């Protein structure tokens, strides 16, 4: 990792020295992807050869490499065409599984002969590729349309900075950074489609039997644009880099330094432009303050359906504003221009974030951490004492039911049985007894059950439902086209080829007879040449329709 990062950083320095804003050859983009591959493979080999399995996380166990790659395997992985220029990152194990065909799920062989090998069914990536290519060009169109309305260079223009209001500056920064993101959406969706079209990215089938092609997807557009908090937005942006950072940094350093070191490596990996460091430093501050704010305010909006929806819409809009405020230095790159604009913003969101972290917790009580198991909060001995005391109090009441007495029996705890404790609600709310839990806790809804917390998922479901008609139209059109070509070829052969040639079963022999001028009814030279050309073209089309998908999809014969 040290060697790869040192080389990458050297190239970043050369880029800053020689890049004067004009056309110049820049290899840092592909080199950043190669650095991810080399370092992730190094850690995977280390995990497979040096570390014990019990010391690895589930992700590390999955990616661990127990066989040293050959030179061919190594350079094939590092320089494969699917992700060479713009990613997406694929881990070595997933790539080798794709090369060797282990990523495919073999169909169950119903034959009684156990000696026969199982049939490997390859899913077609056509639908997924078509959707991603269409989405990619839609993003390119949006970028080209709005980049002229909100050019990022205006953010460092003196006239814009001095003669516009603070609210308009924040709005403009939000729109300019949003427009710039669509450039990345275009590149990532197209790169993902290229990988899927080669057969890379298949992860299996969902419950409805549809093939999933999201193994190496780099972006979830709707998940990012409609995220209700910064954490979800980050998780849906540049997913390959997020997986890389989590695997080689976040899971391997002390927990208290995880966030800081992850942001630090991400900034260094991008280069030495000051705007990167301003963005990631501000991002770390915003993520921390967002966690505090959520703990203090979210539970206060969970009383009714309307308040929950209002909270989710508010946090979605707030996340858009914060992302624009945080990420414009990433696009601007300049230090003084970014600082100048932050000062024109009066550092408003920085001040809000610091106030949320250090001041508000002294005056506003946050939401209590809830848990299903009492043993996660209280020591077993204290739990037993509390249960015994509660039982004694309840037994003093003459009208207590036998069911409640049985429920409040003392529980004999052992160190290995602490997780088997009853739920908290079962302890403090026995049958036929008053409910002592606060009203807010009784009507509070978990985060994953809120109407708008899964806004992006709902939008995706709506879009997928609408695109089903398009997919069915594509399937129907392709089927009818291929069938029509086959029937047309048969009709052409039957009507134009003499009866002596119709009996031949091989199209190749038929073609050779036609070319050789076999015994047939008199035809003009022009008609024979036309017939030969048409049959060759149609035969080539039919062969492409039947054979080419199998060749493109990992080379397995169907």
Short mmCIF file of N, CA and C in Angstrom, two decimals, residues 178-305:
data_model
loop_
_atom_site.label_atom_id
_atom_site.label_comp_id
_atom_site.label_asym_id
_atom_site.label_seq_id
_atom_site.Cartn_x
_atom_site.Cartn_y
_atom_site.Cartn_z
N UNK A 178 -24.80 19.85 -7.93
CA UNK A 178 -25.72 18.82 -8.41
C UNK A 178 -25.54 18.59 -9.89
N UNK A 179 -25.40 19.66 -10.66
CA UNK A 179 -25.17 19.53 -12.10
C UNK A 179 -23.86 18.80 -12.38
N UNK A 180 -22.82 19.11 -11.64
CA UNK A 180 -21.52 18.47 -11.85
C UNK A 180 -21.60 16.98 -11.55
N UNK A 181 -22.41 16.59 -10.57
CA UNK A 181 -22.53 15.17 -10.22
C UNK A 181 -23.04 14.34 -11.38
N UNK A 182 -23.87 14.91 -12.25
CA UNK A 182 -24.42 14.14 -13.35
C UNK A 182 -23.34 13.74 -14.36
N UNK A 183 -22.24 14.44 -14.37
CA UNK A 183 -21.11 14.01 -15.20
C UNK A 183 -20.55 12.70 -14.69
N UNK A 184 -20.45 12.56 -13.38
CA UNK A 184 -19.98 11.32 -12.77
C UNK A 184 -21.01 10.20 -12.94
N UNK A 185 -22.30 10.55 -12.81
CA UNK A 185 -23.34 9.54 -13.03
C UNK A 185 -23.22 8.93 -14.43
N UNK A 186 -23.02 9.80 -15.41
CA UNK A 186 -22.90 9.33 -16.80
C UNK A 186 -21.74 8.35 -16.94
N UNK A 187 -20.57 8.71 -16.42
CA UNK A 187 -19.39 7.85 -16.58
C UNK A 187 -19.56 6.54 -15.83
N UNK A 188 -20.07 6.59 -14.60
CA UNK A 188 -20.18 5.38 -13.78
C UNK A 188 -21.25 4.43 -14.31
N UNK A 189 -22.39 4.96 -14.74
CA UNK A 189 -23.44 4.09 -15.28
C UNK A 189 -22.98 3.42 -16.57
N UNK A 190 -22.28 4.17 -17.42
CA UNK A 190 -21.80 3.59 -18.67
C UNK A 190 -20.73 2.54 -18.40
N UNK A 191 -19.82 2.80 -17.46
CA UNK A 191 -18.80 1.81 -17.11
C UNK A 191 -19.43 0.56 -16.52
N UNK A 192 -20.46 0.75 -15.71
CA UNK A 192 -21.15 -0.40 -15.12
C UNK A 192 -21.85 -1.22 -16.21
N UNK A 193 -22.43 -0.54 -17.19
CA UNK A 193 -23.08 -1.25 -18.30
C UNK A 193 -22.07 -2.04 -19.11
N UNK A 194 -20.88 -1.49 -19.32
CA UNK A 194 -19.83 -2.21 -20.06
C UNK A 194 -19.44 -3.48 -19.31
N UNK A 195 -19.27 -3.37 -18.00
CA UNK A 195 -18.90 -4.54 -17.21
C UNK A 195 -20.01 -5.59 -17.25
N UNK A 196 -21.26 -5.16 -17.11
CA UNK A 196 -22.38 -6.10 -17.15
C UNK A 196 -22.50 -6.77 -18.52
N UNK A 197 -22.24 -6.02 -19.57
CA UNK A 197 -22.36 -6.58 -20.92
C UNK A 197 -21.34 -7.67 -21.18
N UNK A 198 -20.22 -7.64 -20.45
CA UNK A 198 -19.22 -8.70 -20.58
C UNK A 198 -19.52 -9.88 -19.67
N UNK A 199 -20.54 -9.76 -18.82
CA UNK A 199 -20.88 -10.82 -17.89
C UNK A 199 -20.41 -10.57 -16.48
N UNK A 200 -19.70 -9.46 -16.24
CA UNK A 200 -19.17 -9.16 -14.92
C UNK A 200 -20.18 -8.33 -14.13
N UNK A 201 -20.46 -8.75 -12.91
CA UNK A 201 -21.38 -8.02 -12.06
C UNK A 201 -22.60 -8.81 -11.66
N UNK A 202 -22.72 -10.05 -12.12
CA UNK A 202 -23.87 -10.89 -11.77
C UNK A 202 -23.72 -11.41 -10.34
N UNK A 203 -24.79 -11.25 -9.55
CA UNK A 203 -24.74 -11.66 -8.14
C UNK A 203 -25.76 -12.72 -7.79
N UNK A 204 -26.51 -13.21 -8.75
CA UNK A 204 -27.52 -14.21 -8.44
C UNK A 204 -28.90 -13.72 -8.82
N UNK A 205 -29.91 -14.37 -8.27
CA UNK A 205 -31.29 -14.07 -8.61
C UNK A 205 -32.04 -13.62 -7.36
N UNK A 206 -33.02 -12.73 -7.58
CA UNK A 206 -33.86 -12.31 -6.47
C UNK A 206 -35.00 -13.30 -6.26
N UNK A 207 -35.91 -12.99 -5.35
CA UNK A 207 -36.99 -13.92 -5.01
C UNK A 207 -37.94 -14.15 -6.17
N UNK A 208 -37.98 -13.21 -7.12
CA UNK A 208 -38.86 -13.37 -8.27
C UNK A 208 -38.17 -14.05 -9.45
N UNK A 209 -36.91 -14.46 -9.27
CA UNK A 209 -36.19 -15.12 -10.33
C UNK A 209 -35.51 -14.20 -11.31
N UNK A 210 -35.47 -12.89 -11.01
CA UNK A 210 -34.80 -11.94 -11.89
C UNK A 210 -33.32 -11.86 -11.55
N UNK A 211 -32.48 -11.73 -12.58
CA UNK A 211 -31.04 -11.67 -12.37
C UNK A 211 -30.63 -10.31 -11.81
N UNK A 212 -29.74 -10.32 -10.82
CA UNK A 212 -29.19 -9.10 -10.24
C UNK A 212 -27.82 -8.84 -10.83
N UNK A 213 -27.59 -7.58 -11.24
CA UNK A 213 -26.31 -7.19 -11.85
C UNK A 213 -25.72 -5.99 -11.11
N UNK A 214 -25.70 -6.04 -9.79
CA UNK A 214 -25.26 -4.89 -9.01
C UNK A 214 -24.01 -5.16 -8.17
N UNK A 215 -23.22 -6.15 -8.55
CA UNK A 215 -22.05 -6.51 -7.75
C UNK A 215 -21.06 -5.35 -7.66
N UNK A 216 -20.82 -4.67 -8.77
CA UNK A 216 -19.79 -3.63 -8.78
C UNK A 216 -20.37 -2.27 -9.15
N UNK A 217 -21.67 -2.10 -8.99
CA UNK A 217 -22.28 -0.80 -9.30
C UNK A 217 -21.67 0.29 -8.45
N UNK A 218 -21.33 1.39 -9.10
CA UNK A 218 -20.59 2.47 -8.42
C UNK A 218 -21.49 3.57 -7.91
N UNK A 219 -22.72 3.62 -8.35
CA UNK A 219 -23.57 4.74 -7.97
C UNK A 219 -25.02 4.29 -7.90
N UNK A 220 -25.74 4.81 -6.92
CA UNK A 220 -27.18 4.67 -6.83
C UNK A 220 -27.75 6.09 -6.88
N UNK A 221 -28.16 6.50 -8.08
CA UNK A 221 -28.51 7.91 -8.31
C UNK A 221 -29.64 8.35 -7.40
N UNK A 222 -30.73 7.59 -7.37
CA UNK A 222 -31.88 7.99 -6.56
C UNK A 222 -31.56 7.87 -5.07
N UNK A 223 -30.77 6.87 -4.71
CA UNK A 223 -30.38 6.74 -3.31
C UNK A 223 -29.57 7.92 -2.82
N UNK A 224 -28.76 8.50 -3.70
CA UNK A 224 -27.97 9.66 -3.30
C UNK A 224 -28.80 10.94 -3.31
N UNK A 225 -29.50 11.17 -4.40
CA UNK A 225 -30.20 12.44 -4.56
C UNK A 225 -31.36 12.60 -3.58
N UNK A 226 -31.94 11.49 -3.09
CA UNK A 226 -33.07 11.59 -2.18
C UNK A 226 -32.74 11.04 -0.80
N UNK A 227 -31.46 11.00 -0.45
CA UNK A 227 -31.06 10.55 0.88
C UNK A 227 -31.55 11.53 1.93
N UNK A 228 -31.94 11.00 3.09
CA UNK A 228 -32.44 11.85 4.18
C UNK A 228 -31.36 12.16 5.21
N UNK A 229 -30.14 11.68 5.00
CA UNK A 229 -29.04 12.03 5.88
C UNK A 229 -27.74 11.86 5.11
N UNK A 230 -26.67 12.48 5.62
CA UNK A 230 -25.39 12.48 4.90
C UNK A 230 -24.79 11.09 4.84
N UNK A 231 -25.00 10.29 5.88
CA UNK A 231 -24.44 8.93 5.88
C UNK A 231 -24.98 8.13 4.71
N UNK A 232 -26.32 8.17 4.50
CA UNK A 232 -26.91 7.43 3.39
C UNK A 232 -26.43 7.97 2.05
N UNK A 233 -26.26 9.30 1.97
CA UNK A 233 -25.77 9.89 0.72
C UNK A 233 -24.37 9.39 0.39
N UNK A 234 -23.49 9.36 1.40
CA UNK A 234 -22.13 8.89 1.18
C UNK A 234 -22.11 7.42 0.78
N UNK A 235 -22.97 6.62 1.40
CA UNK A 235 -23.01 5.18 1.10
C UNK A 235 -23.46 4.90 -0.33
N UNK A 236 -24.22 5.82 -0.94
CA UNK A 236 -24.71 5.62 -2.30
C UNK A 236 -23.85 6.31 -3.35
N UNK A 237 -22.77 6.95 -2.93
CA UNK A 237 -21.90 7.68 -3.85
C UNK A 237 -20.56 6.95 -3.97
N UNK A 238 -20.11 6.71 -5.19
CA UNK A 238 -18.83 6.06 -5.44
C UNK A 238 -18.69 4.81 -4.56
N UNK A 239 -19.62 3.89 -4.74
CA UNK A 239 -19.73 2.73 -3.85
C UNK A 239 -18.46 1.87 -3.88
N UNK A 240 -17.80 1.78 -5.03
CA UNK A 240 -16.58 0.99 -5.10
C UNK A 240 -15.49 1.55 -4.20
N UNK A 241 -15.33 2.86 -4.22
CA UNK A 241 -14.33 3.49 -3.34
C UNK A 241 -14.73 3.34 -1.88
N UNK A 242 -16.03 3.42 -1.58
CA UNK A 242 -16.48 3.22 -0.21
C UNK A 242 -16.14 1.82 0.29
N UNK A 243 -16.35 0.82 -0.57
CA UNK A 243 -16.01 -0.56 -0.19
C UNK A 243 -14.50 -0.69 0.03
N UNK A 244 -13.73 -0.06 -0.83
CA UNK A 244 -12.27 -0.12 -0.69
C UNK A 244 -11.81 0.53 0.61
N UNK A 245 -12.32 1.72 0.91
CA UNK A 245 -11.93 2.41 2.14
C UNK A 245 -12.36 1.63 3.38
N UNK A 246 -13.54 1.07 3.34
CA UNK A 246 -14.01 0.31 4.50
C UNK A 246 -13.16 -0.94 4.71
N UNK A 247 -12.76 -1.59 3.61
CA UNK A 247 -12.03 -2.85 3.72
C UNK A 247 -10.60 -2.65 4.19
N UNK A 248 -9.92 -1.61 3.70
CA UNK A 248 -8.49 -1.47 4.01
C UNK A 248 -8.20 -0.48 5.12
N UNK A 249 -9.19 0.35 5.49
CA UNK A 249 -8.93 1.34 6.55
C UNK A 249 -9.89 1.18 7.72
N UNK A 250 -11.17 1.39 7.47
CA UNK A 250 -12.14 1.50 8.56
C UNK A 250 -12.18 0.25 9.41
N UNK A 251 -12.06 -0.94 8.80
CA UNK A 251 -12.14 -2.18 9.55
C UNK A 251 -10.81 -2.60 10.17
N UNK A 252 -9.73 -1.86 9.90
CA UNK A 252 -8.41 -2.28 10.35
C UNK A 252 -7.77 -1.31 11.33
N UNK A 253 -8.40 -0.20 11.61
CA UNK A 253 -7.83 0.77 12.54
C UNK A 253 -8.70 0.82 13.78
N UNK A 254 -8.20 1.38 14.89
CA UNK A 254 -9.03 1.53 16.09
C UNK A 254 -10.31 2.30 15.78
N UNK A 255 -11.39 1.88 16.40
CA UNK A 255 -12.72 2.39 16.06
C UNK A 255 -12.80 3.91 16.20
N UNK A 256 -12.14 4.47 17.22
CA UNK A 256 -12.28 5.90 17.44
C UNK A 256 -11.59 6.73 16.38
N UNK A 257 -10.65 6.12 15.63
CA UNK A 257 -9.97 6.84 14.56
C UNK A 257 -10.51 6.47 13.19
N UNK A 258 -11.51 5.60 13.14
CA UNK A 258 -11.96 5.08 11.86
C UNK A 258 -12.45 6.15 10.90
N UNK A 259 -13.35 7.04 11.36
CA UNK A 259 -13.92 8.05 10.47
C UNK A 259 -12.86 9.03 9.99
N UNK A 260 -12.02 9.50 10.90
CA UNK A 260 -11.00 10.49 10.53
C UNK A 260 -10.01 9.91 9.54
N UNK A 261 -9.48 8.72 9.81
CA UNK A 261 -8.49 8.13 8.92
C UNK A 261 -9.10 7.75 7.57
N UNK A 262 -10.36 7.36 7.56
CA UNK A 262 -11.01 7.04 6.29
C UNK A 262 -11.14 8.27 5.42
N UNK A 263 -11.59 9.39 6.00
CA UNK A 263 -11.68 10.64 5.24
C UNK A 263 -10.29 11.10 4.80
N UNK A 264 -9.29 10.92 5.66
CA UNK A 264 -7.93 11.36 5.32
C UNK A 264 -7.39 10.60 4.12
N UNK A 265 -7.51 9.27 4.13
CA UNK A 265 -7.02 8.50 2.99
C UNK A 265 -7.80 8.83 1.72
N UNK A 266 -9.09 9.05 1.86
CA UNK A 266 -9.88 9.41 0.68
C UNK A 266 -9.39 10.72 0.08
N UNK A 267 -9.07 11.69 0.93
CA UNK A 267 -8.57 12.97 0.43
C UNK A 267 -7.22 12.82 -0.25
N UNK A 268 -6.29 12.08 0.38
CA UNK A 268 -4.97 11.88 -0.20
C UNK A 268 -5.07 11.11 -1.51
N UNK A 269 -5.92 10.12 -1.56
CA UNK A 269 -6.09 9.31 -2.76
C UNK A 269 -6.55 10.17 -3.94
N UNK A 270 -7.36 11.20 -3.68
CA UNK A 270 -7.84 12.06 -4.75
C UNK A 270 -6.75 13.01 -5.25
N UNK A 271 -5.77 13.33 -4.42
CA UNK A 271 -4.72 14.23 -4.86
C UNK A 271 -4.43 15.30 -3.83
N UNK A 272 -3.72 16.35 -4.27
CA UNK A 272 -3.28 17.39 -3.34
C UNK A 272 -3.96 18.73 -3.56
N UNK A 273 -4.99 18.76 -4.36
CA UNK A 273 -5.70 20.03 -4.50
C UNK A 273 -6.37 20.39 -3.18
N UNK A 274 -6.21 21.64 -2.74
CA UNK A 274 -6.74 22.04 -1.42
C UNK A 274 -8.24 21.83 -1.28
N UNK A 275 -8.97 21.94 -2.40
CA UNK A 275 -10.42 21.78 -2.33
C UNK A 275 -10.84 20.42 -1.82
N UNK A 276 -10.06 19.36 -2.13
CA UNK A 276 -10.38 18.03 -1.63
C UNK A 276 -10.36 17.99 -0.11
N UNK A 277 -9.35 18.61 0.47
CA UNK A 277 -9.18 18.54 1.93
C UNK A 277 -10.22 19.40 2.63
N UNK A 278 -10.58 20.54 2.03
CA UNK A 278 -11.66 21.34 2.62
C UNK A 278 -12.97 20.57 2.60
N UNK A 279 -13.23 19.86 1.50
CA UNK A 279 -14.47 19.10 1.40
C UNK A 279 -14.52 17.98 2.43
N UNK A 280 -13.43 17.20 2.54
CA UNK A 280 -13.47 16.05 3.44
C UNK A 280 -13.41 16.48 4.90
N UNK A 281 -12.73 17.57 5.22
CA UNK A 281 -12.74 18.06 6.59
C UNK A 281 -14.14 18.55 6.97
N UNK A 282 -14.76 19.31 6.07
CA UNK A 282 -16.12 19.77 6.32
C UNK A 282 -17.09 18.59 6.37
N UNK A 283 -16.87 17.59 5.50
CA UNK A 283 -17.74 16.42 5.50
C UNK A 283 -17.69 15.65 6.81
N UNK A 284 -16.48 15.47 7.37
CA UNK A 284 -16.36 14.78 8.66
C UNK A 284 -17.10 15.54 9.75
N UNK A 285 -17.01 16.88 9.73
CA UNK A 285 -17.72 17.69 10.72
C UNK A 285 -19.23 17.56 10.55
N UNK A 286 -19.70 17.58 9.31
CA UNK A 286 -21.15 17.50 9.06
C UNK A 286 -21.71 16.13 9.43
N UNK A 287 -20.96 15.06 9.16
CA UNK A 287 -21.43 13.73 9.53
C UNK A 287 -21.57 13.61 11.04
N UNK A 288 -20.59 14.10 11.78
CA UNK A 288 -20.65 14.03 13.24
C UNK A 288 -21.82 14.84 13.79
N UNK A 289 -22.01 16.05 13.27
CA UNK A 289 -23.11 16.88 13.77
C UNK A 289 -24.46 16.31 13.38
N UNK A 290 -24.55 15.68 12.21
CA UNK A 290 -25.82 15.09 11.79
C UNK A 290 -26.22 13.96 12.71
N UNK A 291 -25.27 13.17 13.17
CA UNK A 291 -25.58 12.10 14.12
C UNK A 291 -26.12 12.67 15.42
N UNK A 292 -25.50 13.73 15.90
CA UNK A 292 -25.97 14.35 17.14
C UNK A 292 -27.37 14.93 16.97
N UNK A 293 -27.58 15.62 15.86
CA UNK A 293 -28.89 16.25 15.63
C UNK A 293 -29.98 15.21 15.51
N UNK A 294 -29.68 14.11 14.86
CA UNK A 294 -30.67 13.05 14.70
C UNK A 294 -31.07 12.48 16.05
N UNK A 295 -30.08 12.29 16.91
CA UNK A 295 -30.36 11.73 18.23
C UNK A 295 -31.21 12.68 19.08
N UNK A 296 -31.04 14.00 18.85
CA UNK A 296 -31.76 14.97 19.66
C UNK A 296 -33.15 15.30 19.14
N UNK A 297 -33.35 15.25 17.83
CA UNK A 297 -34.59 15.79 17.27
C UNK A 297 -35.50 14.75 16.63
N UNK A 298 -34.98 13.66 16.11
CA UNK A 298 -35.80 12.77 15.31
C UNK A 298 -36.99 12.21 16.10
N UNK A 299 -36.75 11.78 17.34
CA UNK A 299 -37.82 11.13 18.09
C UNK A 299 -38.96 12.09 18.42
N UNK A 300 -38.72 13.39 18.29
CA UNK A 300 -39.77 14.36 18.58
C UNK A 300 -40.75 14.52 17.42
N UNK A 301 -40.44 13.90 16.28
CA UNK A 301 -41.32 14.01 15.10
C UNK A 301 -41.97 12.68 14.74
N UNK A 302 -42.02 11.76 15.68
CA UNK A 302 -42.53 10.43 15.39
C UNK A 302 -43.94 10.18 15.94
N UNK A 303 -44.62 11.25 16.39
CA UNK A 303 -45.93 11.06 17.01
C UNK A 303 -47.01 10.70 16.00
N UNK A 304 -47.01 11.33 14.85
CA UNK A 304 -48.07 11.11 13.85
C UNK A 304 -47.43 10.87 12.49
N UNK A 305 -48.28 10.41 11.60
CA UNK A 305 -47.81 10.17 10.22
C UNK A 305 -47.36 11.46 9.55
#
